[in-house]
CSV table of C-alpha atoms in Angstrom, one decimal:
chain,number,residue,atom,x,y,z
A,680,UNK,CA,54.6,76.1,102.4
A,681,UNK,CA,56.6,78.3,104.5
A,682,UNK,CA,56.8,82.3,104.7
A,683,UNK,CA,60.7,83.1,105.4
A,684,UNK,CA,61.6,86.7,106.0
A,685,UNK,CA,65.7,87.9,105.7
A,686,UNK,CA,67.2,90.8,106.9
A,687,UNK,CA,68.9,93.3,105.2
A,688,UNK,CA,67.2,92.6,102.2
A,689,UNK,CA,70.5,94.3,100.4
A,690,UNK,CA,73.3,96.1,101.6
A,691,UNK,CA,76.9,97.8,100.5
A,692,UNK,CA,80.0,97.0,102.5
A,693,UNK,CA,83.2,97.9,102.5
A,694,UNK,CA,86.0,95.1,102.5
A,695,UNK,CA,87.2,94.1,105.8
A,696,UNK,CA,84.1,94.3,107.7
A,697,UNK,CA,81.4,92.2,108.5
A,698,UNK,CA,77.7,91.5,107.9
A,699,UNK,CA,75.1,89.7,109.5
A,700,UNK,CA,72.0,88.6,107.6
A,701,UNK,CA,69.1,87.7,109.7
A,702,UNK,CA,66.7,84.8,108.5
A,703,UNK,CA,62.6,84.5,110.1
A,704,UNK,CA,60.6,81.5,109.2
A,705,UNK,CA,56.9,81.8,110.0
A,706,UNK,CA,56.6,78.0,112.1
A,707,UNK,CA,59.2,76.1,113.8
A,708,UNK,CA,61.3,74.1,111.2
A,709,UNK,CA,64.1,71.3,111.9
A,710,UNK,CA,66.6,72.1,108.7
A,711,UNK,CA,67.8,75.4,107.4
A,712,UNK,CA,70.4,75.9,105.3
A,713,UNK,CA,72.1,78.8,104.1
A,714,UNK,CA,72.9,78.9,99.9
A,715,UNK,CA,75.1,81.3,97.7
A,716,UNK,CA,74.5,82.4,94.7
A,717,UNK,CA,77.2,84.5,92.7
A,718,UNK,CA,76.3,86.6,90.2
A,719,UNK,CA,74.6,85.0,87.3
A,720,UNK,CA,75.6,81.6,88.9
A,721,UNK,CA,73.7,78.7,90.5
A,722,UNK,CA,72.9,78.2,94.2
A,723,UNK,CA,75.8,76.5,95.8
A,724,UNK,CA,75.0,75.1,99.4
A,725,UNK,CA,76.7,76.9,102.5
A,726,UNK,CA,76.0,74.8,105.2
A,727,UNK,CA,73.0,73.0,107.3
A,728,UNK,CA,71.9,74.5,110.2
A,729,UNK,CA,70.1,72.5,112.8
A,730,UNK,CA,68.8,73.7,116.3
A,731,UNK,CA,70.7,72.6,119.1
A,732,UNK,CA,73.7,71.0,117.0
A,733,UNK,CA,77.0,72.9,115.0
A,734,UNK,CA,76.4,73.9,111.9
A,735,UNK,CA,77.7,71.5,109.1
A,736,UNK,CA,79.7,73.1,106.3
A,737,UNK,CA,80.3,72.6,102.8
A,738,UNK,CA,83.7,72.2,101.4
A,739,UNK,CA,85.1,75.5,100.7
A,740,UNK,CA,83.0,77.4,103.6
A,741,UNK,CA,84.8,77.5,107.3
A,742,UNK,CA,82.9,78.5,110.2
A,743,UNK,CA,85.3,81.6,110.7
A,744,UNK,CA,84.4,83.2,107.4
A,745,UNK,CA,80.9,82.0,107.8
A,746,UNK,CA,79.4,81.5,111.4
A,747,UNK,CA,76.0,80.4,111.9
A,748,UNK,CA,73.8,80.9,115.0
A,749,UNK,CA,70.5,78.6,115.1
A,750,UNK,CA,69.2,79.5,118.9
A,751,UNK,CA,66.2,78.2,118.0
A,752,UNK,CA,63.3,76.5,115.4
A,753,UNK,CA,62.0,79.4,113.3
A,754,UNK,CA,66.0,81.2,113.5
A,755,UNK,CA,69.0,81.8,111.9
A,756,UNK,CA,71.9,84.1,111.5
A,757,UNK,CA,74.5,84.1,108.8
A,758,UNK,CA,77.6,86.6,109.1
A,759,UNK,CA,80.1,87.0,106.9
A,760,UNK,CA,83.2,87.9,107.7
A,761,UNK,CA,86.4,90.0,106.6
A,762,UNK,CA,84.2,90.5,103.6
A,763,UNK,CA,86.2,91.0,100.1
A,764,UNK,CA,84.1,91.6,96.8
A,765,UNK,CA,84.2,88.0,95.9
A,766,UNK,CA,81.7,88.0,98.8
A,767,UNK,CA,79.2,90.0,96.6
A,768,UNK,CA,76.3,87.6,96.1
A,769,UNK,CA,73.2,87.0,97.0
A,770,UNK,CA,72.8,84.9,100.2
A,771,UNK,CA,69.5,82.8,100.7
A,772,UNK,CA,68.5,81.2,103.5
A,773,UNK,CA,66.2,78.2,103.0
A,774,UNK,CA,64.0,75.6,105.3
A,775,UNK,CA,62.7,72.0,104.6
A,776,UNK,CA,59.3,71.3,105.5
A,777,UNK,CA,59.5,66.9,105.9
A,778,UNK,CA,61.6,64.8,103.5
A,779,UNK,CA,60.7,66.7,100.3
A,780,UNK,CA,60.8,70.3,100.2
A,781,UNK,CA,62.5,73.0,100.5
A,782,UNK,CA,61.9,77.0,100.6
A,783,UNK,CA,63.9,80.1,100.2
A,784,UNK,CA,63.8,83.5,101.6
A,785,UNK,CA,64.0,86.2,98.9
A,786,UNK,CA,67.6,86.5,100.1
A,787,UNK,CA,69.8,89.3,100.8
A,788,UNK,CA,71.8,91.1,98.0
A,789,UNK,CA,75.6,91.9,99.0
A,790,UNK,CA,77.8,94.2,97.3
A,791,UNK,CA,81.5,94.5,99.0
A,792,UNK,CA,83.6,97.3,97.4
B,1052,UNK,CA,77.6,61.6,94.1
B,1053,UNK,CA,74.3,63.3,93.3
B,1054,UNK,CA,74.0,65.4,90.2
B,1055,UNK,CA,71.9,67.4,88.0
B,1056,UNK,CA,72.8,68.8,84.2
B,1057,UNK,CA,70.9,71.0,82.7
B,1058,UNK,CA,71.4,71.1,79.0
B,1059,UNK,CA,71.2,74.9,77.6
B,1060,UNK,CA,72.4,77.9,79.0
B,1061,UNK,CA,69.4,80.2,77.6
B,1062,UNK,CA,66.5,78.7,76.1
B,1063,UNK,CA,64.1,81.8,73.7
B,1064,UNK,CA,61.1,80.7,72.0
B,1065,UNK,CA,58.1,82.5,71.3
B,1066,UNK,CA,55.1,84.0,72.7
B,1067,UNK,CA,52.8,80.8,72.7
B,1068,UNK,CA,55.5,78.2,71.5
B,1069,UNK,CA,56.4,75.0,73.7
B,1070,UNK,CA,58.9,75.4,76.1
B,1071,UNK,CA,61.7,72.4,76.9
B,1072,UNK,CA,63.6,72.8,79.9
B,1073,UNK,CA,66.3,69.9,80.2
B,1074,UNK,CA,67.1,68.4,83.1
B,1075,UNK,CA,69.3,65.2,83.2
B,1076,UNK,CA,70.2,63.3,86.5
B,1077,UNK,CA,72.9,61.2,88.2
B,1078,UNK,CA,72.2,59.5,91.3
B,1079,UNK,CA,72.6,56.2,93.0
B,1080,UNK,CA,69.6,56.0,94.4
B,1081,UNK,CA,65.9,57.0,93.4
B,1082,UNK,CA,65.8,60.9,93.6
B,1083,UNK,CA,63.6,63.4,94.5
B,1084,UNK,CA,63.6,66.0,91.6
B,1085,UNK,CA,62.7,69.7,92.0
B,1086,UNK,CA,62.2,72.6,89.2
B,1087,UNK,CA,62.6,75.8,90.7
B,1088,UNK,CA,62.0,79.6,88.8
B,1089,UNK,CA,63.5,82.8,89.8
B,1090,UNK,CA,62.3,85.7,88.6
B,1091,UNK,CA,64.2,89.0,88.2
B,1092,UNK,CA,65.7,89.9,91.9
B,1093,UNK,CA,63.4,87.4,93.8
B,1094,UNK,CA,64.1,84.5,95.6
B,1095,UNK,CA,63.3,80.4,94.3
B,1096,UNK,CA,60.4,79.4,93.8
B,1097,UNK,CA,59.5,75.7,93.8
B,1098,UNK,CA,57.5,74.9,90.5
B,1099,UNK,CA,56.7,71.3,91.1
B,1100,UNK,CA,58.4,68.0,92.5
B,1101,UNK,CA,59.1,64.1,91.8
B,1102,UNK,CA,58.9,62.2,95.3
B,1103,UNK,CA,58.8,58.6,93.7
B,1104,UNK,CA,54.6,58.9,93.4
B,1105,UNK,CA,53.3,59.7,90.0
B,1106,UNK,CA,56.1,59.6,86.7
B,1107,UNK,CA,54.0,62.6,85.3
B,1108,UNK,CA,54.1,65.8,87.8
B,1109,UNK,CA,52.0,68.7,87.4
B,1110,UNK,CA,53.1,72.3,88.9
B,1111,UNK,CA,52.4,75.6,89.2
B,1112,UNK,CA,51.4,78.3,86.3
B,1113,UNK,CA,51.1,75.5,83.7
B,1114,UNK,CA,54.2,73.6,84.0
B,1115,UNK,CA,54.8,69.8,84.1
B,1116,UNK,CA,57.7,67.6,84.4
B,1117,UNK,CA,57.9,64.1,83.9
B,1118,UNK,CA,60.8,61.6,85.6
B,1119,UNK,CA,62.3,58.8,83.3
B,1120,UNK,CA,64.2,56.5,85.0
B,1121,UNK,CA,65.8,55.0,81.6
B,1122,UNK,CA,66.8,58.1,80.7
B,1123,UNK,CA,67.6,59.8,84.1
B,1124,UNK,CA,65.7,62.7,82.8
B,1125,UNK,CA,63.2,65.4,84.3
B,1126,UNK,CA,62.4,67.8,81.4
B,1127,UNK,CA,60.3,70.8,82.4
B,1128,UNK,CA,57.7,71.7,79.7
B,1129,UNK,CA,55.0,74.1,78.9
B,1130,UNK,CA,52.7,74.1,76.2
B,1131,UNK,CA,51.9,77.6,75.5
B,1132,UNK,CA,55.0,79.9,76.7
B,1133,UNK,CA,53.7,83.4,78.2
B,1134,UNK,CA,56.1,86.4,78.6
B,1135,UNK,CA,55.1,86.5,82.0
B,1136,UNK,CA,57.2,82.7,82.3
B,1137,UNK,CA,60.5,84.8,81.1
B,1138,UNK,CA,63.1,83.7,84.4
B,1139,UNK,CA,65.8,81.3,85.2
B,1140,UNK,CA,64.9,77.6,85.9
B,1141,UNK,CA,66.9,75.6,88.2
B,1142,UNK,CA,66.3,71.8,88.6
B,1143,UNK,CA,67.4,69.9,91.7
B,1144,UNK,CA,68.1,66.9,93.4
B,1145,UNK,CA,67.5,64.7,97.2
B,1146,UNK,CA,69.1,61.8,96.9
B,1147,UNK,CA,67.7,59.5,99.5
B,1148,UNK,CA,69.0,59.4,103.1
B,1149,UNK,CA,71.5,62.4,101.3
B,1150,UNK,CA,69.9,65.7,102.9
B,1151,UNK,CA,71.7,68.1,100.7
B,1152,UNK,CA,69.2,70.0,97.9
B,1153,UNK,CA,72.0,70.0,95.0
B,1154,UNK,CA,71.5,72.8,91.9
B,1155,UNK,CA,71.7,72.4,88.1
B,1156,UNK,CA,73.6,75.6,86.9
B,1157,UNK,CA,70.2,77.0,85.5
B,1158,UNK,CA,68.3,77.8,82.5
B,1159,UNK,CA,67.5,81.7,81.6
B,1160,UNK,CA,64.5,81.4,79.1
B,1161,UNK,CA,63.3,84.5,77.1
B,1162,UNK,CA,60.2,84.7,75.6
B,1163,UNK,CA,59.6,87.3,72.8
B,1164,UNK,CA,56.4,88.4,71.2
């Protein structure tokens, strides 16, 4: 398994500023990915982070709205940007251990108002 | 394109009935197949996976899943529901050589005494 730590674990923003959420894995990991989930919605993919590459986003995410930083195997920052309150959600961050699976951080709970 | 349907919004049974969690498929290639719980403001937790081994998959806190290729189906069931089990269920999907960890739009089951 894999013990993944985010930072802030929630926070209140106002629109039009900006907020970084800090993801910690406990071993070095190849994939991370970062997923939304909207209130009382599914988890929709971000993007893919990979150490020493750009990140690779979904449709629907730009990398203006959404930068990622990856500086190295066990981190990763996700900001996002010019926040609105459609940005309230819950933002997970998530590593793949091999082929098969996959494990989330206890993700960070946004409110923009 | 990879898929997963999961049939039922909200799924309530009783203390000590069977649960059925569906969980249908679409995927070009053989899939790996994940069932995931989420408990009331925590993060995913991965319940048990298909990986092309074993049709009949055994998870965590009671829970098993079995894959059906002539049905595209991966129905999570329980035989004796517990209140403690009341969460939302997501099922997932790898395709193979596809990276991406792709979300059903979740189950929310309820179990009352």
């Amino acid at each position: 398994s894999a013990v993944i730590s985010q930072k802030p674990s929630r926070d209140i923003c106002q629109r039009g500023t900006s907020l970084t959420i800090q993801c910690q894995v406990d071993s070095q990991v190849t994939m991370m990915f970062w997923y939304r989930q909207q209130p009382g919605q599914s988890l929709t993919l971000i993007a893919t982070a990979n150490q020493g590459s750009e990140a690779t986003y979904e449709s629907g995410f730009v990398i203006d709205k959404f930068p990622i930083s990856r500086p190295n195997l066990t981190f990763s920052t996700l900001t996002v940007s010019n926040m609105s309150p459609e940005d309230s959600s819950i933002y997970l961050c998530s590593v793949r251990r091999g082929s098969e699976e996959q494990y989330f951080g206890p993700g960070t709970r946004l409110t923009v108002t | 394109a990879q898929s997963v349907t999961q049939l039922g919004s909200h799924v309530s049974v009783s203390e000590g009935a069977l649960v059925l969690l569906r969980c249908n498929y679409s995927s070009s290639v053989p899939p790996y197949l994940f069932w995931y719980v989420q408990y009331p403001n925590q993060g995913l937790q991965l319940l048990l996976k298909y990986t092309s081994a074993a049709t009949l998959v055994k998870g965590i806190n009671g829970f098993e899943a079995e894959f059906k290729k002539s049905e595209t189906s991966f129905h999570l069931t329980k035989p004796s529901a517990h209140m403690s089990d009341a969460a939302e269920y997501f099922c997932a999907v790898v395709s193979g050589g596809y990276n991406k960890l792709i979300f059903g739009a979740g189950t929310r089951l309820a179990v009352h005494p």
